[in-house]
Amino acid sequence: MSKTVNTATAAGIAPATATGTTAATAPPEPPPFLLTAPQGGAARTLLSYVAALPLPSPDARLLALVIAIRAARTGIGNISGMDLRALRLTDSAEAVAALRGLGWQVPGPLLDGEPDIPVPVTVPGLTDGPERPLPFGKFMRSRVSGWTARTLNSKPVKKTAPVVRLAALFLAAHTSPELHGTVPDELPEACRAVLPDLLGRGFLAELSGDRYRLDPGVRHLAGQLPHPDDQGEPAVVPSQRAAAWPEVGPDEWAKWKADATPALRRHAEAVEHCAVCALPVERVATAFVATRPSVPSPRSVRAAYETWQEKHPDRGPLAARFTVAFRAEHGHGPSYTQLCAGLGWKLKRNVRTLVVEQLLAEGWLTDTAPVPWTLRPGKAAQAAGIVLPAPR
């Protein structure tokens, strides 16, 4: 049976801040992933759609991809001549002609009009409806579009040919949180020939047959697709998750929010509507409403933690700085899972819980327990100059 979280601790959600700066000598924390796992799935859906189009060249596919993600929700995507030039296509006119051959309505001014004035491109089949091939919501579309732009302009491939940048998109989207990947079957043939270029330019760290590993320098571009080479905790299937943590229904969630204090309700809705996390509402509701008993860590888990912590002496400062960066982007703190995944700590669930509990005990982190998504720098972090920005 689920029970309602007492709202007495809600006042701690708006944390007190301290003054100071982060130590300059501390190692920088890895940037968070641009895509969540569901958003990575949306990116792969986009790439599958483009790969299936009967287009003659990588130029045409790259242009189609950029227009398609902009037109995903309404069937109409705006693109300007400056956007077209930024793609650095080998032959823009030929790429536009190829799209027109598919029935895409590309206005003439895209090629010869004012370069800073966007023109609407109508894409048949991408209109609203249950059968549309890119069924993305507003936030999902925005995140995938941003990821596309960031990948195309990442340092290793920014100045390369369109075929190389297209290959980079496919491989990044099919990479796991531990940066492993397998070349997808739908990768255009022209892209396969340039995979060694991605290795030579540092976009890939390893390439062996169809297996590859993304370079840590571009880890934030990974689409978080599970991979058999990952050594962490296996994915939890829905039935297992339901058994471990009973799902909260919409009526119970609405009642909980109605009974919560204004501060707690604002925090819960910030997580629920976070465009960056894009979490399923039932997952957010369950985390806030349902509770599970705290179980002491068995000896095997503590042994695993001790082995891990010896290899991560800088875990405290890294975790504290990550919460600062995460809050700046999301407007709320990370979950235990988001913290560890963002720092590249691939751990089993029970070890992950112990890691965060120890960081809390050591004062590197603090939270407003039992309210989820409230991790922030603790007293030890503040003493080291790692603090949240002062509220405006």
CSV table of C-alpha atoms in Angstrom, one decimal:
chain,number,residue,atom,x,y,z
A,1,MET,CA,0.0,0.0,0.0
A,2,SER,CA,1.3,3.4,-0.9
A,3,LYS,CA,1.3,6.2,1.6
A,4,THR,CA,1.5,10.0,1.3
A,5,VAL,CA,4.7,11.8,2.0
A,6,ASN,CA,4.5,14.1,5.0
A,7,THR,CA,4.9,17.7,3.7
A,8,ALA,CA,6.5,19.0,6.8
A,9,THR,CA,10.0,18.9,5.1
A,10,ALA,CA,8.8,20.8,2.1
A,11,ALA,CA,10.3,24.0,3.3
A,12,GLY,CA,13.8,22.6,2.7
A,13,ILE,CA,13.1,22.4,-1.0
A,14,ALA,CA,14.3,26.0,-1.5
A,15,PRO,CA,17.8,25.5,-0.3
A,16,ALA,CA,19.9,28.1,1.5
A,17,THR,CA,22.9,29.2,-0.5
A,18,ALA,CA,26.5,30.1,0.5
A,19,THR,CA,29.1,32.3,-1.0
A,20,GLY,CA,32.3,31.0,-2.6
A,21,THR,CA,33.7,29.6,-5.8
A,22,THR,CA,34.6,26.1,-6.9
A,23,ALA,CA,38.2,25.2,-6.5
A,24,ALA,CA,40.0,25.7,-9.8
A,25,THR,CA,42.2,22.6,-9.4
A,26,ALA,CA,39.2,20.2,-9.1
A,27,PRO,CA,38.6,17.9,-12.1
A,28,PRO,CA,35.6,19.0,-14.2
A,29,GLU,CA,32.6,16.8,-14.1
A,30,PRO,CA,31.5,15.1,-17.3
A,31,PRO,CA,28.6,17.0,-19.1
A,32,PRO,CA,25.2,15.4,-18.7
A,33,PHE,CA,23.7,13.4,-21.6
A,34,LEU,CA,21.7,15.6,-24.0
A,35,LEU,CA,19.1,12.9,-24.4
A,36,THR,CA,17.3,10.7,-21.9
A,37,ALA,CA,16.7,7.1,-22.9
A,38,PRO,CA,13.2,7.8,-24.3
A,39,GLN,CA,14.5,10.8,-26.2
A,40,GLY,CA,17.3,8.7,-27.6
A,41,GLY,CA,14.6,6.3,-28.9
A,42,ALA,CA,12.9,9.3,-30.6
A,43,ALA,CA,16.2,10.2,-32.3
A,44,ARG,CA,16.6,6.7,-33.6
A,45,THR,CA,13.0,6.9,-34.9
A,46,LEU,CA,13.9,10.0,-36.8
A,47,LEU,CA,17.0,8.4,-38.3
A,48,SER,CA,15.1,5.3,-39.3
A,49,TYR,CA,12.5,7.5,-41.1
A,50,VAL,CA,15.3,9.3,-43.0
A,51,ALA,CA,17.1,6.1,-43.8
A,52,ALA,CA,14.0,4.7,-45.4
A,53,LEU,CA,13.5,7.6,-47.8
A,54,PRO,CA,14.5,6.9,-51.4
A,55,LEU,CA,17.1,9.6,-51.6
A,56,PRO,CA,20.2,9.6,-53.9
A,57,SER,CA,22.9,11.1,-51.6
A,58,PRO,CA,24.1,11.9,-48.1
A,59,ASP,CA,23.5,15.6,-48.9
A,60,ALA,CA,19.8,15.0,-49.5
A,61,ARG,CA,19.5,12.7,-46.4
A,62,LEU,CA,21.1,15.3,-44.1
A,63,LEU,CA,18.9,18.1,-45.4
A,64,ALA,CA,15.8,15.8,-45.1
A,65,LEU,CA,16.7,15.0,-41.5
A,66,VAL,CA,17.0,18.6,-40.5
A,67,ILE,CA,13.7,19.5,-42.1
A,68,ALA,CA,11.9,16.4,-40.8
A,69,ILE,CA,12.6,17.1,-37.2
A,70,ARG,CA,11.4,20.6,-37.6
A,71,ALA,CA,8.3,19.4,-39.3
A,72,ALA,CA,7.7,16.5,-37.0
A,73,ARG,CA,4.6,17.9,-35.2
A,74,THR,CA,2.8,19.8,-37.9
A,75,GLY,CA,4.1,18.6,-41.2
A,76,ILE,CA,5.7,22.0,-41.9
A,77,GLY,CA,9.3,22.9,-41.0
A,78,ASN,CA,10.9,26.3,-41.3
A,79,ILE,CA,14.4,26.6,-42.7
A,80,SER,CA,16.3,29.6,-43.9
A,81,GLY,CA,19.1,30.0,-46.5
A,82,MET,CA,21.5,30.5,-43.6
A,83,ASP,CA,20.5,27.2,-42.1
A,84,LEU,CA,21.1,25.6,-45.5
A,85,ARG,CA,24.5,27.1,-45.8
A,86,ALA,CA,25.4,26.0,-42.3
A,87,LEU,CA,24.9,22.4,-43.3
A,88,ARG,CA,27.8,22.8,-45.8
A,89,LEU,CA,26.3,20.5,-48.4
A,90,THR,CA,28.3,19.5,-51.4
A,91,ASP,CA,25.4,20.5,-53.8
A,92,SER,CA,22.5,22.2,-52.1
A,93,ALA,CA,20.5,22.6,-55.3
A,94,GLU,CA,20.7,18.8,-56.0
A,95,ALA,CA,19.6,18.0,-52.4
A,96,VAL,CA,16.6,20.3,-52.7
A,97,ALA,CA,15.7,18.8,-56.1
A,98,ALA,CA,15.8,15.3,-54.5
A,99,LEU,CA,13.4,16.3,-51.8
A,100,ARG,CA,11.0,17.9,-54.3
A,101,GLY,CA,11.1,14.6,-56.2
A,102,LEU,CA,9.6,13.0,-53.1
A,103,GLY,CA,6.8,15.5,-53.1
A,104,TRP,CA,8.2,17.8,-50.4
A,105,GLN,CA,7.1,21.3,-51.0
A,106,VAL,CA,10.4,23.3,-50.9
A,107,PRO,CA,9.9,27.0,-51.9
A,108,GLY,CA,12.3,28.5,-54.3
A,109,PRO,CA,13.5,31.3,-52.0
A,110,LEU,CA,15.3,28.7,-49.9
A,111,LEU,CA,18.0,28.7,-52.6
A,112,ASP,CA,17.8,32.2,-54.0
A,113,GLY,CA,15.9,34.4,-51.6
A,114,GLU,CA,16.9,36.4,-48.5
A,115,PRO,CA,19.2,34.0,-46.5
A,116,ASP,CA,17.9,35.2,-43.1
A,117,ILE,CA,14.2,34.8,-43.8
A,118,PRO,CA,12.9,31.2,-43.1
A,119,VAL,CA,10.7,29.5,-45.6
A,120,PRO,CA,8.1,26.8,-44.7
A,121,VAL,CA,8.7,23.3,-46.1
A,122,THR,CA,5.7,21.0,-46.2
A,123,VAL,CA,6.5,17.3,-45.7
A,124,PRO,CA,3.7,14.9,-46.8
A,125,GLY,CA,2.9,12.4,-44.2
A,126,LEU,CA,4.2,14.3,-41.2
A,127,THR,CA,0.8,15.9,-40.3
A,128,ASP,CA,-0.9,15.4,-37.0
A,129,GLY,CA,-2.7,12.1,-36.5
A,130,PRO,CA,-2.2,8.6,-34.9
A,131,GLU,CA,-0.3,7.2,-37.9
A,132,ARG,CA,2.3,9.9,-38.3
A,133,PRO,CA,5.8,8.4,-38.5
A,134,LEU,CA,7.4,10.9,-36.0
A,135,PRO,CA,4.9,11.0,-33.1
A,136,PHE,CA,6.8,13.5,-31.0
A,137,GLY,CA,5.5,16.0,-28.5
A,138,LYS,CA,6.7,19.6,-28.3
A,139,PHE,CA,9.4,18.9,-25.8
A,140,MET,CA,10.6,15.7,-27.3
A,141,ARG,CA,10.9,17.3,-30.7
A,142,SER,CA,12.8,20.2,-29.2
A,143,ARG,CA,15.3,17.9,-27.4
A,144,VAL,CA,16.0,15.8,-30.5
A,145,SER,CA,16.4,18.9,-32.7
A,146,GLY,CA,18.9,20.3,-30.2
A,147,TRP,CA,20.8,17.0,-30.1
A,148,THR,CA,20.9,16.9,-33.9
A,149,ALA,CA,22.4,20.4,-34.1
A,150,ARG,CA,24.9,19.7,-31.3
A,151,THR,CA,26.1,16.5,-32.9
A,152,LEU,CA,26.5,18.0,-36.4
A,153,ASN,CA,28.6,20.8,-34.8
A,154,SER,CA,30.6,18.7,-32.4
A,155,LYS,CA,34.3,19.5,-32.7
A,156,PRO,CA,35.5,16.2,-34.2
A,157,VAL,CA,33.1,16.3,-37.2
A,158,LYS,CA,32.1,20.0,-37.5
A,159,LYS,CA,34.1,20.6,-40.6
A,160,THR,CA,33.7,17.2,-42.3
A,161,ALA,CA,31.7,16.2,-45.3
A,162,PRO,CA,28.0,15.6,-45.0
A,163,VAL,CA,28.4,11.9,-45.2
A,164,VAL,CA,30.7,11.9,-42.2
A,165,ARG,CA,28.4,14.0,-40.1
A,166,LEU,CA,25.4,11.8,-41.1
A,167,ALA,CA,27.3,8.8,-40.0
A,168,ALA,CA,28.1,10.5,-36.7
A,169,LEU,CA,24.4,11.0,-36.0
A,170,PHE,CA,23.6,7.4,-36.6
A,171,LEU,CA,26.4,6.1,-34.4
A,172,ALA,CA,25.8,8.6,-31.5
A,173,ALA,CA,22.1,7.7,-31.4
A,174,HIS,CA,22.9,4.0,-31.2
A,175,THR,CA,25.4,4.3,-28.3
A,176,SER,CA,24.8,3.1,-24.8
A,177,PRO,CA,25.4,5.0,-21.5
A,178,GLU,CA,28.8,3.2,-21.3
A,179,LEU,CA,29.5,4.4,-24.8
A,180,HIS,CA,29.3,1.0,-26.5
A,181,GLY,CA,27.5,0.6,-29.8
A,182,THR,CA,26.8,-1.7,-32.8
A,183,VAL,CA,26.6,-0.2,-36.3
A,184,PRO,CA,22.9,-0.2,-37.1
A,185,ASP,CA,21.7,-2.2,-40.2
A,186,GLU,CA,19.9,0.8,-41.5
A,187,LEU,CA,23.1,2.9,-41.7
A,188,PRO,CA,23.3,4.2,-45.3
A,189,GLU,CA,25.9,2.4,-47.3
A,190,ALA,CA,27.8,5.6,-48.1
A,191,CYS,CA,28.2,6.2,-44.3
A,192,ARG,CA,29.8,2.8,-43.7
A,193,ALA,CA,32.7,3.7,-45.9
A,194,VAL,CA,33.6,6.7,-43.7
A,195,LEU,CA,33.5,5.0,-40.3
A,196,PRO,CA,37.3,4.9,-40.1
A,197,ASP,CA,37.2,8.7,-40.5
A,198,LEU,CA,35.2,9.0,-37.3
A,199,LEU,CA,37.8,6.9,-35.5
A,200,GLY,CA,40.7,9.0,-36.9
A,201,ARG,CA,39.0,12.3,-35.9
A,202,GLY,CA,38.3,11.2,-32.4
A,203,PHE,CA,34.6,10.8,-32.6
A,204,LEU,CA,35.0,7.1,-31.9
A,205,ALA,CA,37.5,5.7,-29.4
A,206,GLU,CA,37.3,2.1,-30.8
A,207,LEU,CA,36.1,0.5,-34.0
A,208,SER,CA,36.2,-3.3,-34.6
A,209,GLY,CA,33.9,-4.7,-37.3
A,210,ASP,CA,30.4,-3.6,-36.4
A,211,ARG,CA,31.3,-2.9,-32.8
A,212,TYR,CA,32.4,0.6,-31.7
A,213,ARG,CA,32.9,2.8,-28.7
A,214,LEU,CA,32.1,6.5,-28.6
A,215,ASP,CA,35.0,8.7,-27.5
A,216,PRO,CA,34.5,10.1,-24.0
A,217,GLY,CA,34.9,13.6,-25.3
A,218,VAL,CA,31.5,13.3,-27.0
A,219,ARG,CA,29.8,11.0,-24.5
A,220,HIS,CA,27.1,13.6,-23.9
A,221,LEU,CA,25.8,12.9,-27.4
A,222,ALA,CA,25.0,9.2,-26.7
A,223,GLY,CA,21.5,8.1,-27.3
A,224,GLN,CA,21.6,5.7,-24.3
A,225,LEU,CA,20.6,2.5,-26.2
A,226,PRO,CA,21.3,-0.5,-23.9
A,227,HIS,CA,24.2,-2.7,-25.2
A,228,PRO,CA,25.3,-6.2,-24.4
A,229,ASP,CA,28.9,-4.9,-23.7
A,230,ASP,CA,27.7,-2.8,-20.8
A,231,GLN,CA,28.7,-4.2,-17.4
A,232,GLY,CA,26.2,-2.5,-15.2
A,233,GLU,CA,22.8,-3.4,-14.0
A,234,PRO,CA,20.5,-5.0,-16.6
A,235,ALA,CA,17.4,-3.0,-17.6
A,236,VAL,CA,14.3,-3.5,-15.5
A,237,VAL,CA,11.4,-4.7,-17.4
A,238,PRO,CA,8.0,-3.0,-16.7
A,239,SER,CA,6.6,-6.0,-14.8
A,240,GLN,CA,9.7,-6.1,-12.5
A,241,ARG,CA,9.5,-2.4,-11.9
A,242,ALA,CA,5.8,-2.6,-11.0
A,243,ALA,CA,6.4,-5.4,-8.5
A,244,ALA,CA,9.2,-3.5,-6.9
A,245,TRP,CA,7.5,-0.1,-6.8
A,246,PRO,CA,3.6,0.0,-7.2
A,247,GLU,CA,2.5,2.5,-9.8
A,248,VAL,CA,0.4,5.5,-8.7
A,249,GLY,CA,-2.7,6.3,-10.7
A,250,PRO,CA,-3.7,9.8,-12.0
A,251,ASP,CA,-6.4,10.2,-9.3
A,252,GLU,CA,-4.1,9.4,-6.5
A,253,TRP,CA,-1.5,11.7,-8.0
A,254,ALA,CA,-4.0,14.6,-8.3
A,255,LYS,CA,-5.1,14.1,-4.7
A,256,TRP,CA,-1.6,14.1,-3.4
A,257,LYS,CA,-0.8,17.4,-5.2
A,258,ALA,CA,-4.0,18.9,-3.9
A,259,ASP,CA,-3.0,18.0,-0.3
A,260,ALA,CA,0.6,19.0,-0.6
A,261,THR,CA,2.0,22.4,0.5
A,262,PRO,CA,2.5,25.0,-2.2
A,263,ALA,CA,6.3,24.7,-2.1
A,264,LEU,CA,6.2,20.9,-2.4
A,265,ARG,CA,3.6,21.0,-5.1
A,266,ARG,CA,5.7,23.5,-7.1
A,267,HIS,CA,8.7,21.2,-6.8
A,268,ALA,CA,6.7,18.1,-7.8
A,269,GLU,CA,5.3,19.9,-10.9
A,270,ALA,CA,8.8,21.2,-11.8
A,271,VAL,CA,9.9,17.6,-12.1
A,272,GLU,CA,6.7,16.4,-13.7
A,273,HIS,CA,6.9,19.0,-16.5
A,274,CYS,CA,10.7,19.2,-16.9
A,275,ALA,CA,11.4,19.3,-20.6
A,276,VAL,CA,14.9,18.1,-20.2
A,277,CYS,CA,14.1,14.9,-18.2
A,278,ALA,CA,10.8,14.2,-20.0
A,279,LEU,CA,10.0,11.5,-17.5
A,280,PRO,CA,6.7,9.5,-17.7
A,281,VAL,CA,4.2,11.1,-15.3
A,282,GLU,CA,3.5,7.8,-13.6
A,283,ARG,CA,7.2,7.5,-12.7
A,284,VAL,CA,7.2,11.0,-11.2
A,285,ALA,CA,4.0,10.4,-9.3
A,286,THR,CA,5.1,7.1,-7.9
A,287,ALA,CA,8.4,8.5,-6.7
A,288,PHE,CA,6.7,11.3,-4.8
A,289,VAL,CA,3.7,9.4,-3.4
A,290,ALA,CA,4.8,5.8,-2.8
A,291,THR,CA,7.5,4.9,-0.3
A,292,ARG,CA,9.6,1.7,0.2
A,293,PRO,CA,11.1,0.6,3.5
A,294,SER,CA,14.8,1.2,4.0
A,295,VAL,CA,16.7,-2.0,4.0
A,296,PRO,CA,20.3,-2.3,5.4
A,297,SER,CA,22.9,-3.0,2.7
A,298,PRO,CA,24.1,-6.6,2.8
A,299,ARG,CA,27.8,-7.3,3.2
A,300,SER,CA,28.3,-8.0,-0.5
A,301,VAL,CA,27.0,-4.5,-1.4
A,302,ARG,CA,29.2,-2.8,1.1
A,303,ALA,CA,32.2,-4.7,-0.2
A,304,ALA,CA,31.3,-3.6,-3.8
A,305,TYR,CA,31.0,0.0,-2.6
A,306,GLU,CA,34.4,-0.1,-0.8
A,307,THR,CA,36.1,-1.4,-4.0
A,308,TRP,CA,34.4,1.3,-6.0
A,309,GLN,CA,35.1,4.2,-3.7
A,310,GLU,CA,38.8,3.4,-3.7
A,311,LYS,CA,38.8,4.1,-7.4
A,312,HIS,CA,36.9,7.3,-7.1
A,313,PRO,CA,38.6,9.5,-4.5
A,314,ASP,CA,37.1,12.6,-6.0
A,315,ARG,CA,33.5,11.4,-5.9
A,316,GLY,CA,32.4,14.0,-3.4
A,317,PRO,CA,33.4,17.2,-5.3
A,318,LEU,CA,32.3,15.7,-8.6
A,319,ALA,CA,28.9,14.8,-7.3
A,320,ALA,CA,28.4,18.2,-5.7
A,321,ARG,CA,29.4,20.1,-8.8
A,322,PHE,CA,27.1,17.9,-10.9
A,323,THR,CA,24.1,18.8,-8.8
A,324,VAL,CA,24.8,22.5,-9.4
A,325,ALA,CA,25.1,22.1,-13.2
A,326,PHE,CA,22.0,19.8,-13.2
A,327,ARG,CA,19.9,22.3,-11.3
A,328,ALA,CA,20.9,25.1,-13.6
A,329,GLU,CA,19.6,23.1,-16.6
A,330,HIS,CA,16.6,21.3,-15.1
A,331,GLY,CA,15.3,23.6,-12.3
A,332,HIS,CA,15.4,20.7,-9.8
A,333,GLY,CA,18.0,18.3,-8.4
A,334,PRO,CA,18.9,15.0,-9.9
A,335,SER,CA,17.6,11.6,-8.8
A,336,TYR,CA,20.1,9.0,-7.6
A,337,THR,CA,20.0,7.4,-11.0
A,338,GLN,CA,20.5,10.7,-12.9
A,339,LEU,CA,23.4,11.6,-10.6
A,340,CYS,CA,25.3,8.4,-11.2
A,341,ALA,CA,24.4,8.1,-14.9
A,342,GLY,CA,25.5,11.7,-15.5
A,343,LEU,CA,28.9,11.1,-13.9
A,344,GLY,CA,29.4,7.8,-15.7
A,345,TRP,CA,29.1,5.7,-12.6
A,346,LYS,CA,27.5,2.5,-13.9
A,347,LEU,CA,26.4,0.7,-10.8
A,348,LYS,CA,23.8,-1.7,-9.7
A,349,ARG,CA,20.8,-0.2,-8.0
A,350,ASN,CA,21.7,-1.2,-4.4
A,351,VAL,CA,25.3,-0.1,-4.8
A,352,ARG,CA,24.1,3.2,-6.4
A,353,THR,CA,21.9,3.8,-3.4
A,354,LEU,CA,24.7,3.2,-1.0
A,355,VAL,CA,27.0,5.6,-3.0
A,356,VAL,CA,24.6,8.4,-2.6
A,357,GLU,CA,23.8,7.6,1.0
A,358,GLN,CA,27.5,7.9,1.8
A,359,LEU,CA,27.9,11.2,-0.1
A,360,LEU,CA,25.0,12.5,2.1
A,361,ALA,CA,26.6,11.1,5.3
A,362,GLU,CA,29.9,12.7,4.4
A,363,GLY,CA,28.3,16.1,3.8
A,364,TRP,CA,29.2,16.4,0.1
A,365,LEU,CA,25.5,16.3,-0.7
A,366,THR,CA,22.3,17.1,1.1
A,367,ASP,CA,18.6,16.6,0.3
A,368,THR,CA,15.1,17.2,1.6
A,369,ALA,CA,14.3,13.6,2.5
A,370,PRO,CA,12.0,11.9,1.7
A,371,VAL,CA,11.2,14.3,-1.1
A,372,PRO,CA,12.9,13.0,-4.4
A,373,TRP,CA,14.9,15.1,-6.8
A,374,THR,CA,16.2,17.4,-4.1
A,375,LEU,CA,20.0,16.6,-4.1
A,376,ARG,CA,22.2,19.6,-3.8
A,377,PRO,CA,25.7,20.5,-2.4
A,378,GLY,CA,26.1,19.7,1.4
A,379,LYS,CA,28.1,21.4,4.1
A,380,ALA,CA,31.4,19.8,3.0
A,381,ALA,CA,30.9,20.9,-0.6
A,382,GLN,CA,30.0,24.5,0.5
A,383,ALA,CA,33.1,24.6,2.6
A,384,ALA,CA,35.0,23.7,-0.6
A,385,GLY,CA,33.3,26.6,-2.4
A,386,ILE,CA,30.8,24.4,-4.3
A,387,VAL,CA,27.5,26.2,-3.9
A,388,LEU,CA,24.3,26.9,-5.7
A,389,PRO,CA,23.9,30.3,-7.2
A,390,ALA,CA,22.3,32.9,-5.0
A,391,PRO,CA,18.6,33.2,-5.8
A,392,ARG,CA,17.6,36.2,-7.8
